[in-house]
Short mmCIF file of C-alpha atoms in Angstrom, two decimals:
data_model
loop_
_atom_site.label_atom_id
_atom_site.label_comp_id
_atom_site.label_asym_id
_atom_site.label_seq_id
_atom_site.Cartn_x
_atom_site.Cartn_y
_atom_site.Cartn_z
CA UNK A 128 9.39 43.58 -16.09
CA UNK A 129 8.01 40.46 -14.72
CA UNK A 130 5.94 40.22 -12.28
CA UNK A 131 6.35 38.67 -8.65
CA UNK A 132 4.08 35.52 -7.96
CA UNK A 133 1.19 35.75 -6.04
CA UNK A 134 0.30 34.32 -3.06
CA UNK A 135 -3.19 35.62 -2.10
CA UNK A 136 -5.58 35.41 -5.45
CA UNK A 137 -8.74 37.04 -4.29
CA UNK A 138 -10.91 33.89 -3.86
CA UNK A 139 -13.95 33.41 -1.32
CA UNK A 140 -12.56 32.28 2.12
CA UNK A 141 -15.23 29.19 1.70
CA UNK A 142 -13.90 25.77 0.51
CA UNK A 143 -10.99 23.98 1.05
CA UNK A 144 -7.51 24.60 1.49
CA UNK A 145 -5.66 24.36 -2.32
CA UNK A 146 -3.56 21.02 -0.94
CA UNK A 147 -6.19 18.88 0.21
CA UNK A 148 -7.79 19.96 -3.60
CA UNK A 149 -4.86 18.56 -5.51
CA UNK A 150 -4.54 15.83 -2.94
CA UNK A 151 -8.32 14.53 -3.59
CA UNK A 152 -8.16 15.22 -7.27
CA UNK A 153 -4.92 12.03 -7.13
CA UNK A 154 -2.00 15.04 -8.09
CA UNK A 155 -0.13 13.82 -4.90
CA UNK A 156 -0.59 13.50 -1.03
CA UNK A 157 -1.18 17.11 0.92
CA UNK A 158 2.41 17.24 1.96
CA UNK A 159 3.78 16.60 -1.91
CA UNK A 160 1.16 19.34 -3.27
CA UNK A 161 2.18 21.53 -0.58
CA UNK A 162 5.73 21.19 -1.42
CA UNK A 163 4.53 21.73 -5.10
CA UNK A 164 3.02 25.02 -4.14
CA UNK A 165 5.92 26.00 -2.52
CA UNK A 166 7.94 25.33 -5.44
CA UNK A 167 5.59 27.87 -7.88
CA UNK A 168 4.00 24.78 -9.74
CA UNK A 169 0.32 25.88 -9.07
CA UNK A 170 -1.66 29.15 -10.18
CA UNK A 171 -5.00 29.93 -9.38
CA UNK A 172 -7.04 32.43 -11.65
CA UNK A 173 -3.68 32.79 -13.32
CA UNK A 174 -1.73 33.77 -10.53
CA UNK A 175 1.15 31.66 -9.69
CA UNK A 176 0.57 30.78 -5.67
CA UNK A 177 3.59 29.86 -3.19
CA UNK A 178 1.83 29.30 -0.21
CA UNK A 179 -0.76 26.50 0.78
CA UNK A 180 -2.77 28.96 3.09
CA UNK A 181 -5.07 29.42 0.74
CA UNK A 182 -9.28 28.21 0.33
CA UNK A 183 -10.81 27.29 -3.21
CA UNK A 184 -13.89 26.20 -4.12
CA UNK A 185 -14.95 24.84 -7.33
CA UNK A 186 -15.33 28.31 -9.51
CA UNK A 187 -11.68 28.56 -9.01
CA UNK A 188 -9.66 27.42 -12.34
CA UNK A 189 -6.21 25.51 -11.06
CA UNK A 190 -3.30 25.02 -13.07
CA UNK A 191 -0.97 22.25 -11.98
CA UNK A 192 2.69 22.42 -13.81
CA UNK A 193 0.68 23.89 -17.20
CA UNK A 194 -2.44 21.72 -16.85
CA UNK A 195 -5.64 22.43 -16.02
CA UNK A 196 -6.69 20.56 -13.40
CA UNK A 197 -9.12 18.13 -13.53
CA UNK A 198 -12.94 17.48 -11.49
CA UNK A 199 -12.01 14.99 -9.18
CA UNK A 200 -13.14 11.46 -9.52
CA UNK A 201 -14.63 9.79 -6.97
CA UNK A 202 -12.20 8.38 -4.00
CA UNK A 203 -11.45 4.48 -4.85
CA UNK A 204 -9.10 2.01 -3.22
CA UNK A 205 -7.02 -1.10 -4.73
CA UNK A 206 -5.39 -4.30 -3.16
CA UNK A 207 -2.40 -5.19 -4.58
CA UNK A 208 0.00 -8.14 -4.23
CA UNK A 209 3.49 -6.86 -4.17
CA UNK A 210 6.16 -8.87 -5.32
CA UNK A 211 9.43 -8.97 -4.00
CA UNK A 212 12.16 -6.91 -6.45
CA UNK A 213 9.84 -3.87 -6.86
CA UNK A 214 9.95 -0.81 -5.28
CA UNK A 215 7.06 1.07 -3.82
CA UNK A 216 8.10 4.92 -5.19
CA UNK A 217 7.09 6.49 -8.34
CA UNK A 218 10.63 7.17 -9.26
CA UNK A 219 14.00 5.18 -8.17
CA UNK A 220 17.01 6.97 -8.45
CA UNK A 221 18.81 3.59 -9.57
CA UNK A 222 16.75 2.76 -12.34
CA UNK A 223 14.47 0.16 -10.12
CA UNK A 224 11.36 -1.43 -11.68
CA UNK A 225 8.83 0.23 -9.35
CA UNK A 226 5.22 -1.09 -8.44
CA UNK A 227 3.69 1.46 -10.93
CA UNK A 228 5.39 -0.06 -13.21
CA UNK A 229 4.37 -3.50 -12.85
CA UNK A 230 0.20 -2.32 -12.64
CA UNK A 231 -1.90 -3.06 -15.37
CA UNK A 232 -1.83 -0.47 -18.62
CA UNK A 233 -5.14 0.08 -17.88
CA UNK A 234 -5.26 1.26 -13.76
CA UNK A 235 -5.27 4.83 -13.10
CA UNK A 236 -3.08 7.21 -11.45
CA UNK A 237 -2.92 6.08 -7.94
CA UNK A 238 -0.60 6.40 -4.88
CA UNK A 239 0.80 3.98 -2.43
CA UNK A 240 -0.54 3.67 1.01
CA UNK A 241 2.64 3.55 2.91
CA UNK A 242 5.26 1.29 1.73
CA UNK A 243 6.77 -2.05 1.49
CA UNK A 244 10.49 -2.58 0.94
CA UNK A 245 12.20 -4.01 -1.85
CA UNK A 246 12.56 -7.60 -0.40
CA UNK A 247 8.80 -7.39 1.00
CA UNK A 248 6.05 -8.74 -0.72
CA UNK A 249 2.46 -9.04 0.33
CA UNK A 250 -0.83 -6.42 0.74
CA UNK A 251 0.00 -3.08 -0.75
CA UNK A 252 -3.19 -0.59 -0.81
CA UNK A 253 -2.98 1.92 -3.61
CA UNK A 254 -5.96 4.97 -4.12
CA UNK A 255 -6.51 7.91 -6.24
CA UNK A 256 -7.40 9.49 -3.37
CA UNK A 257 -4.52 11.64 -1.31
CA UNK A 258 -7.13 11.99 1.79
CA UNK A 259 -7.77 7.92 1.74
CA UNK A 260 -3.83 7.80 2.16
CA UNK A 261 -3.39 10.36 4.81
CA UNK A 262 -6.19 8.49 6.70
CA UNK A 263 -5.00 5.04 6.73
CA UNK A 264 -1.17 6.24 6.93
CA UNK A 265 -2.00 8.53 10.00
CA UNK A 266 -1.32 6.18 13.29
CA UNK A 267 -3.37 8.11 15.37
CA UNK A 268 -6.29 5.96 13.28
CA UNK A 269 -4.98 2.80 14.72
CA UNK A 270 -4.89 0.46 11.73
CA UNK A 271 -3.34 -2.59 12.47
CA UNK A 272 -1.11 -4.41 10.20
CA UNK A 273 -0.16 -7.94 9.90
CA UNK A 274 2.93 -9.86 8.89
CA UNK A 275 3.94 -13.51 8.15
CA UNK A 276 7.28 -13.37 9.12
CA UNK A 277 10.14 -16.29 8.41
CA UNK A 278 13.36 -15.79 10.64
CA UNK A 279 16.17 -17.57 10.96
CA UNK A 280 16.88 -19.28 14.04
CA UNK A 281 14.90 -20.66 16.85
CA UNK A 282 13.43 -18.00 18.59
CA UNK A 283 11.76 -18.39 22.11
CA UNK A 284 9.16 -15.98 23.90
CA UNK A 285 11.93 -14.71 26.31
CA UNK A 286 13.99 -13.55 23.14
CA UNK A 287 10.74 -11.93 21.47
CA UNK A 288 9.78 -10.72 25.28
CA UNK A 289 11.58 -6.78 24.33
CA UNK A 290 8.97 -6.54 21.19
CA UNK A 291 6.18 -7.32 22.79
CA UNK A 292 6.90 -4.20 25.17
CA UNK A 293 8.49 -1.47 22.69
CA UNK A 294 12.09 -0.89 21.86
CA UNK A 295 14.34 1.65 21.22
CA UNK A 296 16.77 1.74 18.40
CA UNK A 297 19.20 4.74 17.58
CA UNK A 298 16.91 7.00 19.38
CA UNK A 299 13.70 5.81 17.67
CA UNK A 300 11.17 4.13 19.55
CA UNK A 301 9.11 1.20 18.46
CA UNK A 302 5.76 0.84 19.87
CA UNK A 303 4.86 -2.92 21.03
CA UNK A 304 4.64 -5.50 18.52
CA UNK A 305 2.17 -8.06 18.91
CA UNK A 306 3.85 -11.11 18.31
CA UNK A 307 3.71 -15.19 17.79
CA UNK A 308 5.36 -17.91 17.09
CA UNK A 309 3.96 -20.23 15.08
CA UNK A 310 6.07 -23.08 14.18
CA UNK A 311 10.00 -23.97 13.43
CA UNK A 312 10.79 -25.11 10.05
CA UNK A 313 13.98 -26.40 9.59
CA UNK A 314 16.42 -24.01 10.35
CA UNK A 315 13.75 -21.16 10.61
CA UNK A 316 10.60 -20.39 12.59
CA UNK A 317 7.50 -18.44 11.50
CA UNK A 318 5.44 -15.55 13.13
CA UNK A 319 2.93 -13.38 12.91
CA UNK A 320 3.56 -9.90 14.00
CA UNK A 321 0.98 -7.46 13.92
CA UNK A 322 1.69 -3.65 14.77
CA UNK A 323 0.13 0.48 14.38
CA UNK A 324 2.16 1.89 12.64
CA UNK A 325 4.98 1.42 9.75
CA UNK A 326 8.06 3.08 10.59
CA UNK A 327 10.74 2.42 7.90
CA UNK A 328 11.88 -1.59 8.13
CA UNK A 329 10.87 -1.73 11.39
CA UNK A 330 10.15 -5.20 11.96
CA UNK A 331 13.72 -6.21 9.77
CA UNK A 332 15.12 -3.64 12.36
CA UNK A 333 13.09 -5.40 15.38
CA UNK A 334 14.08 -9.20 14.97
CA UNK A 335 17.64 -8.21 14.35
CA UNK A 336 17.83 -6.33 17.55
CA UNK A 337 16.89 -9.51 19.33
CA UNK A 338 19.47 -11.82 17.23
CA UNK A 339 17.05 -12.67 14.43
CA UNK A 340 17.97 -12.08 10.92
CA UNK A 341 14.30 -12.26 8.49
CA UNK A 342 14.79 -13.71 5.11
CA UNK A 343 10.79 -13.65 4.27
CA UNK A 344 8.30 -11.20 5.67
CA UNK A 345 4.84 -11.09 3.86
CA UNK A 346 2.37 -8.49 4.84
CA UNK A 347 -1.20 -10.52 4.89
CA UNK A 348 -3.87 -7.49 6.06
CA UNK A 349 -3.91 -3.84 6.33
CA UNK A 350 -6.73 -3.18 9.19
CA UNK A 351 -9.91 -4.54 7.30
CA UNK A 352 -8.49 -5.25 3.92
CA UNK A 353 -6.85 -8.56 3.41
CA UNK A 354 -4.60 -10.46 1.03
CA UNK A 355 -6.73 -13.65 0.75
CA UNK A 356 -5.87 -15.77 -1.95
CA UNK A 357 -4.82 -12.66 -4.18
CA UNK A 358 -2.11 -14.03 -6.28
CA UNK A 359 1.68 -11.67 -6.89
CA UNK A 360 1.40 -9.31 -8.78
CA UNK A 361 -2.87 -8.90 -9.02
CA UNK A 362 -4.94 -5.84 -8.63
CA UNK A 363 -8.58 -6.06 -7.24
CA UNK A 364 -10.64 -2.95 -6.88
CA UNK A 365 -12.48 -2.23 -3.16
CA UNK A 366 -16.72 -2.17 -3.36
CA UNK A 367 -17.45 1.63 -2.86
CA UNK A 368 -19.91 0.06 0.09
CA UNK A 369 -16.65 -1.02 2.00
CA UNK A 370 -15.09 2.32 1.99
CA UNK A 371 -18.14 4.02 3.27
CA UNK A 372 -18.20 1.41 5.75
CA UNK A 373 -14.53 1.76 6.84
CA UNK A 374 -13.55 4.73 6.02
CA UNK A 375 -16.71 6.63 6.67
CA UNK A 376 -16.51 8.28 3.35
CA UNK A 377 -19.33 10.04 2.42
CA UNK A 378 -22.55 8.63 1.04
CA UNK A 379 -21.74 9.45 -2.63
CA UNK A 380 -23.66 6.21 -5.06
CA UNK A 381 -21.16 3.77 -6.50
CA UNK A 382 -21.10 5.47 -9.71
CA UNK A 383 -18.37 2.73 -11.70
CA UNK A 384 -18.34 -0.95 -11.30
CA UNK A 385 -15.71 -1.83 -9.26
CA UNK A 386 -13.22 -4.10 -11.15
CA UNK A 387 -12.27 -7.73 -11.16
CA UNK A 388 -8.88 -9.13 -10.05
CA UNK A 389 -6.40 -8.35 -13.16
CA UNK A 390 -2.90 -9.62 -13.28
CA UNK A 391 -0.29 -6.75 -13.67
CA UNK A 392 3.05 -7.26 -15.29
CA UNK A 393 4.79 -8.62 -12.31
CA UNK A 394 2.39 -11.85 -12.16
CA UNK A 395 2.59 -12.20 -15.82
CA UNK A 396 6.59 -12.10 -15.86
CA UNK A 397 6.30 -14.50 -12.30
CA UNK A 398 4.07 -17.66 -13.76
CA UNK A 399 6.43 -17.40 -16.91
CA UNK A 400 9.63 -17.91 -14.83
CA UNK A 401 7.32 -20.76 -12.98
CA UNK A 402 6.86 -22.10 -16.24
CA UNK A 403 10.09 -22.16 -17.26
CA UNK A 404 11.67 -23.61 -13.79
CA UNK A 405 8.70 -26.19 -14.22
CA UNK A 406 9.90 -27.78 -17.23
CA UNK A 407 13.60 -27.73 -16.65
CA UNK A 408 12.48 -29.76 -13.64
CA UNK A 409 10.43 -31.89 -15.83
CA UNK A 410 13.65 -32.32 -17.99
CA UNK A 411 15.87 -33.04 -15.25
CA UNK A 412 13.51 -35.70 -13.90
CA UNK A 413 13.28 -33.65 -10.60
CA UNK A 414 9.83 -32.44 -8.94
CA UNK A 415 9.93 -28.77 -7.41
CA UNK A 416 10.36 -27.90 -3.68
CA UNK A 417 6.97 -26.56 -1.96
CA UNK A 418 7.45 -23.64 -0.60
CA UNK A 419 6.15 -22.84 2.83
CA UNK A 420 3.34 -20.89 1.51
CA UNK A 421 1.07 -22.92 -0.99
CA UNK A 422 0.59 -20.88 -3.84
CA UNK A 423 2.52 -17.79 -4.94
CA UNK A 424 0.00 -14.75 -3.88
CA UNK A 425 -2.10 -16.86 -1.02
CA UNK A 426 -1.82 -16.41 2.53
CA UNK A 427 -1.27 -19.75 3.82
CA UNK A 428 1.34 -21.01 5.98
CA UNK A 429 0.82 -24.59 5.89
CA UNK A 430 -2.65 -24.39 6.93
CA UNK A 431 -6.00 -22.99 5.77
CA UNK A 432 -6.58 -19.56 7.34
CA UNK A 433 -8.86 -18.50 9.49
CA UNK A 434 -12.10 -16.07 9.21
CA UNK A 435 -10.90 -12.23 10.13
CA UNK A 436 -9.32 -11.62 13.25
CA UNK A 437 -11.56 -9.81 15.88
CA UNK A 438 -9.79 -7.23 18.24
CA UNK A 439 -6.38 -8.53 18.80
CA UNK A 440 -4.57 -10.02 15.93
CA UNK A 441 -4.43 -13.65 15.63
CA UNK A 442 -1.51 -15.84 15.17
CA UNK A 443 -2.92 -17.28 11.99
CA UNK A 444 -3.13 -14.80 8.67
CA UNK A 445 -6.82 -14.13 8.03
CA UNK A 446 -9.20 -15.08 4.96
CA UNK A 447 -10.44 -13.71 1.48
CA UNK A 448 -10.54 -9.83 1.41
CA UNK A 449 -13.80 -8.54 1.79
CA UNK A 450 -12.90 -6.27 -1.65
CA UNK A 451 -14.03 -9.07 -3.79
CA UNK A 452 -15.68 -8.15 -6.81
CA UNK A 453 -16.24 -9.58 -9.87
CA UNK A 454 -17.66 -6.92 -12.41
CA UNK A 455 -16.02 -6.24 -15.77
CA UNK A 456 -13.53 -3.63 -15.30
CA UNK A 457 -14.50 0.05 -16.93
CA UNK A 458 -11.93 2.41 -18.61
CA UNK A 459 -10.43 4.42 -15.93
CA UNK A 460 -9.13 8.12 -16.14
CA UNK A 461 -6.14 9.42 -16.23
CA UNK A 462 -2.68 7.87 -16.12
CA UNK A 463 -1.29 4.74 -14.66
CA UNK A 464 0.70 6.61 -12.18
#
């Protein structure tokens, strides 16, 4: 007879709950490991557990889907420049080429804080840490985020008036968009939009509401970590220092050198299609178009921007990420994704 899965192993009522464990040791976010426990994928002490009400403390041996699970290493954060054409899931159902895909061999498994659609490109923070992404997700924290968004049309403030107060759209409310308009190009105009939170192609959803249809949106800073001159498709580590000081992690020593700015597949497979489009121009006697933004991963807009943005975003996108680092990478743990 087999037996029925446990869901109370007798373990000390100190520590933490079993989901924010897996979460911190990079298996998934709290809600996925809860939804794993849920689904019989965990045992603790060999006992199979099906509910997350349950403490653990490091005497307790875990077993995630047949593996033992690992210490945890210490929380770390990446910037990444997402290109357009990649999703930001670990699986797609239609075969997509995902943004774990396109990150170096060598990164570890991380997650994606929040998203950015398929036809978004810009700042995408990644961790190995589910309680970094639960923090910077949660709105409540208030992290602002900024766009660069081309739209096109000639949009005025009394047509951009509605975001600046909050919509609603099929029974969802937006909260107010800070939002400016920075110059008319052509046919289309450029802003800056800054908002909380990241509700699912909200700012796509906003500008069509008000008759504007966005054919380039860029994000350029998540709260204190910036794009900069980050190029597509590049991966640059955050100083252990900075997440203490924004995140008020706590003070554990920066025990790995953070790592350099490393190209990923995406920017490798991007300056070879430059490359290509280069000399076909070269052949055809023609010189390539600039494109509004100098520079494939910068954030520029036709001008040099600014220092970083105090209180209130600023219409401009804002300088180099203060995540620079420029020690040789070490060998990570664990898997890509």
């Amino acid at each position: 007879m087999s037996k029925e899965p446990q869901n109370t192993p007798a373990t000390p009522k100190s520590g933490d709950r079993i989901a924010k464990v897996l979460a911190r040791a990079g298996v998934a976010s709290r809600r996925e490991a809860e939804r794993m426990i849920e689904a019989g994928r965990v045992s603790v002490n060999g006992k199979v557990i099906t509910s997350p009400a349950l403490n653990v403390t490091g005497k307790d041996r875990i077993i995630v889907d047949g593996k033992a699970l690992a210490d945890p290493e210490p929380a770390r954060l990446w910037l990444y420049h997402k290109p357009t054409g990649l999703v930001t899931t670990a699986r797609d159902e239609k075969g997509r080429e995902t943004v774990f895909d396109a990150l170096p061999e060598d990164m570890p498994r991380v997650m994606s804080v929040g998203r950015l659609d398929l036809n978004s490109e810009g700042l995408l923070l990644l961790t190995n840490d589910g309680e970094i992404k639960r923090k910077l997700e949660l709105p409540s924290t208030g992290w602002v985020r900024k766009y660069r968004v081309r739209v096109k049309g000639e949009p005025t403030d009394d047509m951009i008036a509605p975001l600046r107060k909050g919509i609603t759209l099929d029974g969802e409310r937006f909260q107010p968009m800070t939002v400016s308009i920075d110059r008319q190009q052509g046919s289309n105009a450029w802003l800056t939009v800054a908002l909380r939170e990241g509700k699912n192609r909200e700012i796509r959803r906003a500008m069509e509401a008000v008759g504007l249809t966005v054919n380039r949106l860029l994000r350029v800073s998540y709260g204190p970590f910036q794009l900069g001159t980050l190029k597509q498709g590049e991966v640059e580590e955050v100083r252990r220092r900075v997440l203490r000081d924004q995140l008020g992690l706590d003070g554990e020593s920066e025990t790995r050198t953070p790592v350099r700015r490393r190209k990923g597949k995406a920017a490798a497979l991007t300056q070879k299609t430059d490359r290509a489009k280069e000399r076909a121009d070269a052949r055809s006697g023609q010189s390539a178009t600039k494109p509004a933004f100098k520079g494939k991963g910068s954030a520029k807009a036709g001008a040099r921007p600014g220092t970083r943005p105090k209180g209130a975003p600023s219409g401009r996108p804002s300088g180099k990420p203060s995540a620079k680092s420029t020690a040789k990478p070490s060998a990570p743990r664990g898997s890509k994704r």
